[in-house]
N, CA, C and O atoms as a GROMACS GRO file, in nm:
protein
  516
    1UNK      N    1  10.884   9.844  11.907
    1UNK     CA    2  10.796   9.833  12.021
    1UNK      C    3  10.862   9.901  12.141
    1UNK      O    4  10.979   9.882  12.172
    2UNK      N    5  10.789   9.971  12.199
    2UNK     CA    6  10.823  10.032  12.355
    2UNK      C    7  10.839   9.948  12.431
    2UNK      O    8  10.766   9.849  12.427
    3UNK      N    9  10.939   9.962  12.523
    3UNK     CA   10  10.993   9.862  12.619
    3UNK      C   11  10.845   9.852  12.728
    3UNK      O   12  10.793   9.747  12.766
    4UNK      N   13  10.795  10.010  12.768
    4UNK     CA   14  10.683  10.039  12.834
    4UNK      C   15  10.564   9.904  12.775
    4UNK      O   16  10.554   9.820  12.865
    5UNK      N   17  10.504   9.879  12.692
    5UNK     CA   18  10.392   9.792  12.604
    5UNK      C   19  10.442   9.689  12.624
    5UNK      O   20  10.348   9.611  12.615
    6UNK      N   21  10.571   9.606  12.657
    6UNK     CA   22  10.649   9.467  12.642
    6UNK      C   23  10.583   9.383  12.739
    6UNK      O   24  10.570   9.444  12.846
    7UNK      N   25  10.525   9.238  12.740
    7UNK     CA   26  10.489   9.149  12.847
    7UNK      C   27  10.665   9.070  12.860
    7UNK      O   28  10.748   9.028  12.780
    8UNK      N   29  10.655   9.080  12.982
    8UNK     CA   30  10.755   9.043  13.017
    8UNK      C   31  10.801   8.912  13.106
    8UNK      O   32  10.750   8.912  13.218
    9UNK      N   33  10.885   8.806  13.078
    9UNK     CA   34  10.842   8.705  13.197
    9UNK      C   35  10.985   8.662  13.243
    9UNK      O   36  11.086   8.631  13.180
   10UNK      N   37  10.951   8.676  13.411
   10UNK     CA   38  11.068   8.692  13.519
   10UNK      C   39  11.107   8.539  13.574
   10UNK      O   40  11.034   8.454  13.625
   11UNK      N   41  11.211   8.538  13.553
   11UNK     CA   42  11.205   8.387  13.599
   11UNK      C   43  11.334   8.348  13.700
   11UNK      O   44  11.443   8.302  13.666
   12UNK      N   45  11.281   8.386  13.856
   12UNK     CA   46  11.377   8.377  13.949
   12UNK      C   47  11.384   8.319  14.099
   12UNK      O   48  11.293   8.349  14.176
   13UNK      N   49  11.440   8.275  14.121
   13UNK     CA   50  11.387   8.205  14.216
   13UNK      C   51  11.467   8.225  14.343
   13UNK      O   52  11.493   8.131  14.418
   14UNK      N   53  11.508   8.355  14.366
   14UNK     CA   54  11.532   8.402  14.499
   14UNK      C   55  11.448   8.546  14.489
   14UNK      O   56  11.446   8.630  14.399
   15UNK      N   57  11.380   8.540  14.619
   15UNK     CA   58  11.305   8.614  14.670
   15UNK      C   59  11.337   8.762  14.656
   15UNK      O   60  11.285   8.835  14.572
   16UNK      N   61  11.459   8.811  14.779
   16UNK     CA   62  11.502   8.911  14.659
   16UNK      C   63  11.504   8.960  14.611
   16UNK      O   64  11.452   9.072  14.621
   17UNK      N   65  11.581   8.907  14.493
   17UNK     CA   66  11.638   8.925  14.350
   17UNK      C   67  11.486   8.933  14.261
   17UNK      O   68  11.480   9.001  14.158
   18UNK      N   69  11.409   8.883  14.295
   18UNK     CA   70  11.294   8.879  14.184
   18UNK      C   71  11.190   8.979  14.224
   18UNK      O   72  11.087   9.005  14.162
   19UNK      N   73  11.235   9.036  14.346
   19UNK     CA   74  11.140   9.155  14.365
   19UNK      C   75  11.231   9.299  14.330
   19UNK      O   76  11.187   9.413  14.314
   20UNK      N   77  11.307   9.272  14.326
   20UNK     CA   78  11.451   9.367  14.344
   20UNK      C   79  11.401   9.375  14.122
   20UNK      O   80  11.357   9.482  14.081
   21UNK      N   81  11.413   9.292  14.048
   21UNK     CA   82  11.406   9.286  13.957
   21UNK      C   83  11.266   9.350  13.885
   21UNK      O   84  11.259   9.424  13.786
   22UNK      N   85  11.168   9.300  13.961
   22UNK     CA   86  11.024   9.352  13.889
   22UNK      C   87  11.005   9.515  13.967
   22UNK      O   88  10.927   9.596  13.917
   23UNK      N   89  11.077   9.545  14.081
   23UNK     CA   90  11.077   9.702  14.094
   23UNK      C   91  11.142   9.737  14.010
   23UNK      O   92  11.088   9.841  13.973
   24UNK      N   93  11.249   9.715  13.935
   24UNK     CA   94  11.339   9.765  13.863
   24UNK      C   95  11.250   9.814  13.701
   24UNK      O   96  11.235   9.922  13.642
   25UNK      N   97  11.205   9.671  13.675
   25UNK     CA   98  11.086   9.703  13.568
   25UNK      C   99  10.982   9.778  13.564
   25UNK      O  100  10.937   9.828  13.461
   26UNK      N  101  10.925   9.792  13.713
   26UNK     CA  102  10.830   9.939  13.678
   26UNK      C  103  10.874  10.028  13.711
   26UNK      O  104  10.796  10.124  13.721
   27UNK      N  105  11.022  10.051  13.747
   27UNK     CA  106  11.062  10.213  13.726
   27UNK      C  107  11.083  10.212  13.603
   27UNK      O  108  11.061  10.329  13.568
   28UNK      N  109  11.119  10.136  13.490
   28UNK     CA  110  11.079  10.143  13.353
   28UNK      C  111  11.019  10.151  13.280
   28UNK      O  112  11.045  10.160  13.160
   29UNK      N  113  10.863  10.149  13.361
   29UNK     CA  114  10.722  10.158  13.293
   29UNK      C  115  10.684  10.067  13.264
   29UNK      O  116  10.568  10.066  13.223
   30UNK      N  117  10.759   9.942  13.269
   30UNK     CA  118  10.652   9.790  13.230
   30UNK      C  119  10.593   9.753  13.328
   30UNK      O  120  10.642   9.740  13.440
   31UNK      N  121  10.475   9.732  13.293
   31UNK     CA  122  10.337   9.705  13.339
   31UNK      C  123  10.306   9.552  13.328
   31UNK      O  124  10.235   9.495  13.411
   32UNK      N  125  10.357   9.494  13.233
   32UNK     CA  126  10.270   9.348  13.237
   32UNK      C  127  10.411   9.271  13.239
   32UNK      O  128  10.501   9.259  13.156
   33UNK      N  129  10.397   9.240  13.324
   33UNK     CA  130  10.481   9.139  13.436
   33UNK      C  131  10.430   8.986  13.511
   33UNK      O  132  10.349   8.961  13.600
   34UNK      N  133  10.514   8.908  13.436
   34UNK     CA  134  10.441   8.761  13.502
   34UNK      C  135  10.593   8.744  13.565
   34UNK      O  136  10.692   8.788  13.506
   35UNK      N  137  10.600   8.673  13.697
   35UNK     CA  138  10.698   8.612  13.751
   35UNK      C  139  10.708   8.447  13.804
   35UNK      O  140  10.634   8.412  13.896
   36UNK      N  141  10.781   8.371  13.756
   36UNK     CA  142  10.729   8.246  13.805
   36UNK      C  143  10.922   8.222  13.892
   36UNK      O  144  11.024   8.288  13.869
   37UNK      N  145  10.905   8.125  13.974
   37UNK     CA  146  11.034   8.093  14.027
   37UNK      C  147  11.173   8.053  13.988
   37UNK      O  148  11.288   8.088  14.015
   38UNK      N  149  11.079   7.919  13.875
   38UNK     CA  150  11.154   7.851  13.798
   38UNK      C  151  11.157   7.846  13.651
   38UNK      O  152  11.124   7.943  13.583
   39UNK      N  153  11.196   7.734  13.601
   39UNK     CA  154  11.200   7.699  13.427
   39UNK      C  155  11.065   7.622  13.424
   39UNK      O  156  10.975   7.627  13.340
   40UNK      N  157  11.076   7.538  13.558
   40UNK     CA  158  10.917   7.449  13.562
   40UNK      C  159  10.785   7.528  13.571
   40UNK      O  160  10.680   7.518  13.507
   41UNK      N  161  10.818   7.594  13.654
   41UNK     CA  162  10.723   7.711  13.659
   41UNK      C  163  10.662   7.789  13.534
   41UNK      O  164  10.543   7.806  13.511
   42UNK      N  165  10.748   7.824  13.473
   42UNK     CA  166  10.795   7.897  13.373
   42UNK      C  167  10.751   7.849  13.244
   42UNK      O  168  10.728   7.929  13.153
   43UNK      N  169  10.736   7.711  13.225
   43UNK     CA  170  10.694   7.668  13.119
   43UNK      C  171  10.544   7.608  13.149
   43UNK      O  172  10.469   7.567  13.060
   44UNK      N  173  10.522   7.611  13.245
   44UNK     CA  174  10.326   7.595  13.283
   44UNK      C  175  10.227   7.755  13.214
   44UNK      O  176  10.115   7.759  13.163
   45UNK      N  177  10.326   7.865  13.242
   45UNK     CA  178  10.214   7.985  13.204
   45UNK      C  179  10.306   8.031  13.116
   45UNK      O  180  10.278   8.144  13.077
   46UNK      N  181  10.443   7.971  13.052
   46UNK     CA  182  10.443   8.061  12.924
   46UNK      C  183  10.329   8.109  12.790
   46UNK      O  184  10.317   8.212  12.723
   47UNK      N  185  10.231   7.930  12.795
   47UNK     CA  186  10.219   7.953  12.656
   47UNK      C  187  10.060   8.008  12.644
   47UNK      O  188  10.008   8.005  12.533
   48UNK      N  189   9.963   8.071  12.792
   48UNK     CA  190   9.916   8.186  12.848
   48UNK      C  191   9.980   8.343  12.820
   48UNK      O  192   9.935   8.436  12.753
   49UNK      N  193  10.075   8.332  12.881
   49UNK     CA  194  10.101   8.447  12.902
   49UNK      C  195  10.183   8.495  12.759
   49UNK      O  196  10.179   8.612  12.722
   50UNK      N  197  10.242   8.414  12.699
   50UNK     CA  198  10.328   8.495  12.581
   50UNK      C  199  10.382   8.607  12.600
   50UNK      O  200  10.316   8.709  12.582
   51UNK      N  201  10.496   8.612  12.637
   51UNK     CA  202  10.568   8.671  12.693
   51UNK      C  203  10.669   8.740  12.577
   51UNK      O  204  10.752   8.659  12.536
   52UNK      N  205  10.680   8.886  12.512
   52UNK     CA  206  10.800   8.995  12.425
   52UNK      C  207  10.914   8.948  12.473
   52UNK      O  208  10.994   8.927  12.381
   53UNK      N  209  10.971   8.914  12.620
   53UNK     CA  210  11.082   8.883  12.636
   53UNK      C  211  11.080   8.858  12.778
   53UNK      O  212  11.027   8.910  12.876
   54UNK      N  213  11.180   8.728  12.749
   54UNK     CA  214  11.206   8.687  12.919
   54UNK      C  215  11.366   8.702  13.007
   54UNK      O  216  11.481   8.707  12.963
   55UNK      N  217  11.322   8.705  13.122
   55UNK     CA  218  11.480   8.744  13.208
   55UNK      C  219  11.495   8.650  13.304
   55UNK      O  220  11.416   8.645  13.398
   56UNK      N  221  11.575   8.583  13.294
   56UNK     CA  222  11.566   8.467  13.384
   56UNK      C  223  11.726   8.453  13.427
   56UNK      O  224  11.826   8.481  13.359
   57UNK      N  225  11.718   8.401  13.564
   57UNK     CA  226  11.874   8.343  13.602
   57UNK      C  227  11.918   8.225  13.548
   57UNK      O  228  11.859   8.150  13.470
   58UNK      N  229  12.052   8.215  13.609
   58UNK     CA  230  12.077   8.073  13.534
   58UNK      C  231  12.050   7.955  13.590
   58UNK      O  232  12.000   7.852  13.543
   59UNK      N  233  12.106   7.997  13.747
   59UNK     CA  234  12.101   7.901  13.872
   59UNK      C  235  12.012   7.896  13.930
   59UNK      O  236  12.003   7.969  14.028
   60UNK      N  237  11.906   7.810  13.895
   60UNK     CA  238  11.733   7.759  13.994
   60UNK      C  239  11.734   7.581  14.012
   60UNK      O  240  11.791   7.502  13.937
   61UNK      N  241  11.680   7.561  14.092
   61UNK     CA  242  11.621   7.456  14.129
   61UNK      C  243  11.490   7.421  14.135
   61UNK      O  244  11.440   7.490  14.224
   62UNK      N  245  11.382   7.327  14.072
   62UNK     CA  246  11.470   7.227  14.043
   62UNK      C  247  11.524   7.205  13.848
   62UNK      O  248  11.603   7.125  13.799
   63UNK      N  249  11.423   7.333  13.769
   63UNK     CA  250  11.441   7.317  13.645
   63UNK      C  251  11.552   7.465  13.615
   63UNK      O  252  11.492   7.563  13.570
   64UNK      N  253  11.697   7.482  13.638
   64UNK     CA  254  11.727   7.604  13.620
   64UNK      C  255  11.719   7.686  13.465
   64UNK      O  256  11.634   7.675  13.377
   65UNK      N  257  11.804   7.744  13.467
   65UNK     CA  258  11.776   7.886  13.339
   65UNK      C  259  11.817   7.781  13.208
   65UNK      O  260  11.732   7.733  13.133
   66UNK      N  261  11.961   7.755  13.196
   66UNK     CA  262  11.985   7.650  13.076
   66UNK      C  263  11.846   7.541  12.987
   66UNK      O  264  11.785   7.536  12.880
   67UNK      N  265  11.856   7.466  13.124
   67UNK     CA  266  11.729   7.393  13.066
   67UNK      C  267  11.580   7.444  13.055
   67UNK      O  268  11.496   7.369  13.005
   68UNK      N  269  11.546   7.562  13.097
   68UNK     CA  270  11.446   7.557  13.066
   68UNK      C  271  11.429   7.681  12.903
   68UNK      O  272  11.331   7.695  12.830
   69UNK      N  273  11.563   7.750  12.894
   69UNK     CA  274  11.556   7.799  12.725
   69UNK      C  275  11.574   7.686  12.668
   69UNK      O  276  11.521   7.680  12.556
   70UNK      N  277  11.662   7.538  12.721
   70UNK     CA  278  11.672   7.465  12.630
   70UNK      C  279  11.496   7.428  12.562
   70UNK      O  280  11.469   7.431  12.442
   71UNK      N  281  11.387   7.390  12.685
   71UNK     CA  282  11.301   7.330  12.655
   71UNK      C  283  11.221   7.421  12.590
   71UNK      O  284  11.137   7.369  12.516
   72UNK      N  285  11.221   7.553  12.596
   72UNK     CA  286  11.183   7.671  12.554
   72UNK      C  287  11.185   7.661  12.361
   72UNK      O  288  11.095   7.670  12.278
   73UNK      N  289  11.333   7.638  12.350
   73UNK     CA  290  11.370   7.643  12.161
   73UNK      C  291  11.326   7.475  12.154
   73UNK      O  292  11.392   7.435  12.058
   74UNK      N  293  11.280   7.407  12.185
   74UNK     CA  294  11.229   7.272  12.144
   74UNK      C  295  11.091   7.318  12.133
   74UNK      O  296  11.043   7.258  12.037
   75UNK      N  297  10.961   7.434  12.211
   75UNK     CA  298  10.850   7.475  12.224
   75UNK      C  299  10.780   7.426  12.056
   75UNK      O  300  10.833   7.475  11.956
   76UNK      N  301  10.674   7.339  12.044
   76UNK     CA  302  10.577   7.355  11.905
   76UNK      C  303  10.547   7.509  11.876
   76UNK      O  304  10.532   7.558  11.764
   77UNK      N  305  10.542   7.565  11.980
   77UNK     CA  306  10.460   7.723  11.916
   77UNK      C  307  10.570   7.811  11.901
   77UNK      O  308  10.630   7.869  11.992
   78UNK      N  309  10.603   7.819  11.729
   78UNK     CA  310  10.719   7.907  11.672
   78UNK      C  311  10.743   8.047  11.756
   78UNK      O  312  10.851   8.100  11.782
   79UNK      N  313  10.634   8.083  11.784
   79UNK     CA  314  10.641   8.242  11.893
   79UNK      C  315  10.726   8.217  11.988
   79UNK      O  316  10.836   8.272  11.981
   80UNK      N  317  10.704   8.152  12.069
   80UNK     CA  318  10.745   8.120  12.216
   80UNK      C  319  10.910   8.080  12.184
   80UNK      O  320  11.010   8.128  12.237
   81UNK      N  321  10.899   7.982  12.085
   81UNK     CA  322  11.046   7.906  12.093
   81UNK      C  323  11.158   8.048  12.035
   81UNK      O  324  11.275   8.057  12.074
   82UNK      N  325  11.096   8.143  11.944
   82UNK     CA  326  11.197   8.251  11.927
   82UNK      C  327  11.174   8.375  11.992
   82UNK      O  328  11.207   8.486  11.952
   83UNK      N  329  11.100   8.339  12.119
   83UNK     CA  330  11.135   8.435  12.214
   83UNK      C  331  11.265   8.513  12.286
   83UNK      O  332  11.351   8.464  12.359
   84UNK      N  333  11.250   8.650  12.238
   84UNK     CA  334  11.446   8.705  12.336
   84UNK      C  335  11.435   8.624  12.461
   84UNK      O  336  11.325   8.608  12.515
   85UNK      N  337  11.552   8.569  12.510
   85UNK     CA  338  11.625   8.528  12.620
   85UNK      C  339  11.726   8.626  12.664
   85UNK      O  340  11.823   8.647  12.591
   86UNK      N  341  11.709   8.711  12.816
   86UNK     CA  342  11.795   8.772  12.875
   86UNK      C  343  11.810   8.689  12.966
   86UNK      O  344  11.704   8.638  13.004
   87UNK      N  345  11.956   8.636  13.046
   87UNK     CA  346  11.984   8.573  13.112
   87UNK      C  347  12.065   8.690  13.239
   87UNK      O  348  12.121   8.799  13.226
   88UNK      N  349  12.040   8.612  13.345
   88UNK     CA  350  12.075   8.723  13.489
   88UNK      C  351  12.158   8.634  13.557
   88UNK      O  352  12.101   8.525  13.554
   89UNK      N  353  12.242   8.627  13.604
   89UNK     CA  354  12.314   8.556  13.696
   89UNK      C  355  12.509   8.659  13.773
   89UNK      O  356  12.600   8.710  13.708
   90UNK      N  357  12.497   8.650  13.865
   90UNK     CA  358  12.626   8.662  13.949
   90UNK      C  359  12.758   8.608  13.871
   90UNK      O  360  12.867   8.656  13.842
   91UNK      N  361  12.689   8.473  13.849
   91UNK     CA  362  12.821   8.407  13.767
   91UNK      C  363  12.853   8.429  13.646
   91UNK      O  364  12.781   8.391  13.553
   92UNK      N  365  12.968   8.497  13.627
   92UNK     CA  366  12.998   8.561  13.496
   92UNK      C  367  13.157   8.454  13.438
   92UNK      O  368  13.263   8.505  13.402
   93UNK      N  369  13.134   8.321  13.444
   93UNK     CA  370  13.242   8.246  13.404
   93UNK      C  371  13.211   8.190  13.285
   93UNK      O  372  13.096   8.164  13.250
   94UNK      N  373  13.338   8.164  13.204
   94UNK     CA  374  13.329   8.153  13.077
   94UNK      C  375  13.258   8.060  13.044
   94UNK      O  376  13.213   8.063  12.930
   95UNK      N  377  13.222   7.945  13.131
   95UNK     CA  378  13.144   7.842  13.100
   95UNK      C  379  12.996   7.845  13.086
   95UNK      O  380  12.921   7.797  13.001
   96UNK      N  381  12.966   7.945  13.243
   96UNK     CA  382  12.804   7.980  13.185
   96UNK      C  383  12.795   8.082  13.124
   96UNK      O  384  12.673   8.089  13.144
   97UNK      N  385  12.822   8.198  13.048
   97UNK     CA  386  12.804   8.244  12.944
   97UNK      C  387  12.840   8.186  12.799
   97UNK      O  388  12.801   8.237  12.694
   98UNK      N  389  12.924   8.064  12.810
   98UNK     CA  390  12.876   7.987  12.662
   98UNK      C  391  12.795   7.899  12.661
   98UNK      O  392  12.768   7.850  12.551
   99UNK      N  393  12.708   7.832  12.811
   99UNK     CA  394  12.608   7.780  12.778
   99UNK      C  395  12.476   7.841  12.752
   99UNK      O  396  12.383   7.789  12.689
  100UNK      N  397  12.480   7.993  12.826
  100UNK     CA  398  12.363   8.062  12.788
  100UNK      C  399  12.362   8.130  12.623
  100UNK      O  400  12.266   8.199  12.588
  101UNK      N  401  12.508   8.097  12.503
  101UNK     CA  402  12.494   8.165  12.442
  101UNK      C  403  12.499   8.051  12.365
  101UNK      O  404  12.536   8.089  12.254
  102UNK      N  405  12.483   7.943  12.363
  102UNK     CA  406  12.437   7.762  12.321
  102UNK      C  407  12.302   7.795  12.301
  102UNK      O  408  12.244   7.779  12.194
  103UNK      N  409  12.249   7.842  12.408
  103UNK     CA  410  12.050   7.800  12.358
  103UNK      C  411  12.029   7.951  12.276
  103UNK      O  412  11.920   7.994  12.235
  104UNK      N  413  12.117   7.997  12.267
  104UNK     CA  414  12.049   8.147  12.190
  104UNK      C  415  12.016   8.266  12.253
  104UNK      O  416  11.924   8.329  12.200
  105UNK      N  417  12.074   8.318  12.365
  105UNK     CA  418  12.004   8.439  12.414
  105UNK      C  419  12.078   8.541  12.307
  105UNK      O  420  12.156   8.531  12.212
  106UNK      N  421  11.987   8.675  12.400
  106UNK     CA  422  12.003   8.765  12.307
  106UNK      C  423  12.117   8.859  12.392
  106UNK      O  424  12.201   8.939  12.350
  107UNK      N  425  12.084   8.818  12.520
  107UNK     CA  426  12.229   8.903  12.619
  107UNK      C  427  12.237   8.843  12.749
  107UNK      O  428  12.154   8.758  12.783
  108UNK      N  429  12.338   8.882  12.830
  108UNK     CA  430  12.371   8.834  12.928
  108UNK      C  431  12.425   8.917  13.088
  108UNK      O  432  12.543   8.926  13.122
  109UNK      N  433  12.308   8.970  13.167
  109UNK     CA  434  12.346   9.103  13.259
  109UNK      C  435  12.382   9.004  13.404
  109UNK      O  436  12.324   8.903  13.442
  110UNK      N  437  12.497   9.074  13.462
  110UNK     CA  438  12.532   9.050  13.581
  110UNK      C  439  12.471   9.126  13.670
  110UNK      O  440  12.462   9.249  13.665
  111UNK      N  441  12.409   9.019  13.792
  111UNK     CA  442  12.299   9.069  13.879
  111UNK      C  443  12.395   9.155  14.019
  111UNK      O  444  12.509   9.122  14.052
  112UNK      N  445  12.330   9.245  14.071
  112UNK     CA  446  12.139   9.294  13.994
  112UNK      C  447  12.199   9.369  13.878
  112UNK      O  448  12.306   9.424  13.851
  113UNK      N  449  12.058   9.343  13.810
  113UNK     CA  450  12.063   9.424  13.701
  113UNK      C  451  12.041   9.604  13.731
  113UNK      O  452  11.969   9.651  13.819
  114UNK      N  453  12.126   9.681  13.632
  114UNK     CA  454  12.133   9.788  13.702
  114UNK      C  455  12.027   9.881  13.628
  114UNK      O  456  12.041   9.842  13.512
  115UNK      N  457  11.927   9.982  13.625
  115UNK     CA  458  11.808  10.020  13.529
  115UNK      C  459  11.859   9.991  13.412
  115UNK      O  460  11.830   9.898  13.336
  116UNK      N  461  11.982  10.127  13.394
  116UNK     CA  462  12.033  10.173  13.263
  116UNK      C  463  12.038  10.037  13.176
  116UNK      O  464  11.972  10.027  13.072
  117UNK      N  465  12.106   9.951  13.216
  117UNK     CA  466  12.127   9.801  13.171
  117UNK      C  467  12.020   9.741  13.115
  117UNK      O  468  11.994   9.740  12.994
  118UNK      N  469  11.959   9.691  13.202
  118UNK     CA  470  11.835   9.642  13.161
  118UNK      C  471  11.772   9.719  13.063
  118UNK      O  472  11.726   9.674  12.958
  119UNK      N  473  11.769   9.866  13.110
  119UNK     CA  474  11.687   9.918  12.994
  119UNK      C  475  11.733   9.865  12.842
  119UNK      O  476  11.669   9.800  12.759
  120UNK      N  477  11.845   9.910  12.838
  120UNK     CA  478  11.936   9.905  12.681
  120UNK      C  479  11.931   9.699  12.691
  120UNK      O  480  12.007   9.674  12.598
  121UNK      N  481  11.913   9.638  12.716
  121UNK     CA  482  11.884   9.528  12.689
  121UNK      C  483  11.747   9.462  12.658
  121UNK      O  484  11.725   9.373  12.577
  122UNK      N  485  11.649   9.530  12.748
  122UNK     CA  486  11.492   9.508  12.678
  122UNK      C  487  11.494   9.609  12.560
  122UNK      O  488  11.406   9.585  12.478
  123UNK      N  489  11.555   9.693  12.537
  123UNK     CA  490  11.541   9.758  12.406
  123UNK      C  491  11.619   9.679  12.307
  123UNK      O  492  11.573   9.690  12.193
  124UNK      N  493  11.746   9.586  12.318
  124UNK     CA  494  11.813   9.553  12.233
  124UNK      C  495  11.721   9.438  12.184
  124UNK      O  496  11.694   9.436  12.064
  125UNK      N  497  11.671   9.344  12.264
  125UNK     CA  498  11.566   9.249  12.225
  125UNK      C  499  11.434   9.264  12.190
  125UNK      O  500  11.366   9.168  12.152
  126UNK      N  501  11.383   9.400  12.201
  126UNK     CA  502  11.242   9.366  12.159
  126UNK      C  503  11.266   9.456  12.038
  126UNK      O  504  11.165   9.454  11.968
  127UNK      N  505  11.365   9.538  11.983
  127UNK     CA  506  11.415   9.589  11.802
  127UNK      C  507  11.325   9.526  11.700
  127UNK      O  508  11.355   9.410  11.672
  128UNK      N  509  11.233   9.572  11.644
  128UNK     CA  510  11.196   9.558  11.528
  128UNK      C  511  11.095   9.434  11.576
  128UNK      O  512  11.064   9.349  11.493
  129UNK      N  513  11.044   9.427  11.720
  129UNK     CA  514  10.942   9.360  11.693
  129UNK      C  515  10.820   9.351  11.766
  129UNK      O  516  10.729   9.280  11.726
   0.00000   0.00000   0.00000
């Protein structure tokens, strides 16, 4: 699948960073773009929107990134729950990259994300599907 065709869902909750992020995506050509703030957010129009792959930080309030892939791989709808997880965050300490690699993501970019990056990471997650 073309990264261009991918629905994509942004999940950030500084202002920002989440506009800074979805420009970044349509200099990439993705077009279908949902952004919600949070994980709470985030899990009201996932199972609408069905989302190829999501990018979310780690650090939100009040449901952040951890818990809401956690509640994500608990999801009834097999699609959703093995959805790619790209995780975005500043903090690159050993602790939150083994909790983001606990719920299963598929990678882990230190913000901002830079095109090239992102690109080769929505390509690494949406492979063969």
């Amino acid at each position: 699948m073309s990264i261009e065709n991918i629905k994509v869902l942004v999940v950030e909750g500084d202002t920002v960073m989440s506009s800074y992020v979805v420009k970044t995506l349509t200099r990439l050509n993705v077009k279908d773009v949902e952004l919600c703030v949070d994980g709470d957010s985030a899990m009201k129009v996932i199972g609408t929107f069905m989302p190829d792959v999501i990018l979310t930080d780690v650090h939100m309030y009040p449901v952040n990134g951890i818990e809401f892939a956690q509640k994500l791989r608990a999801h009834a709808n097999s699609k959703l729950r093995s959805t790619p997880i790209i995780f975005m965050s500043a903090d690159s300490s050993r602790e939150t990259l083994g909790n983001t690699m606990a719920v299963d993501s598929v990678a882990y970019i230190v913000k901002p994300p830079r095109l090239e990056v992102l690109r080769a990471k929505l390509e690494q997650a949406t492979q063969g599907r």
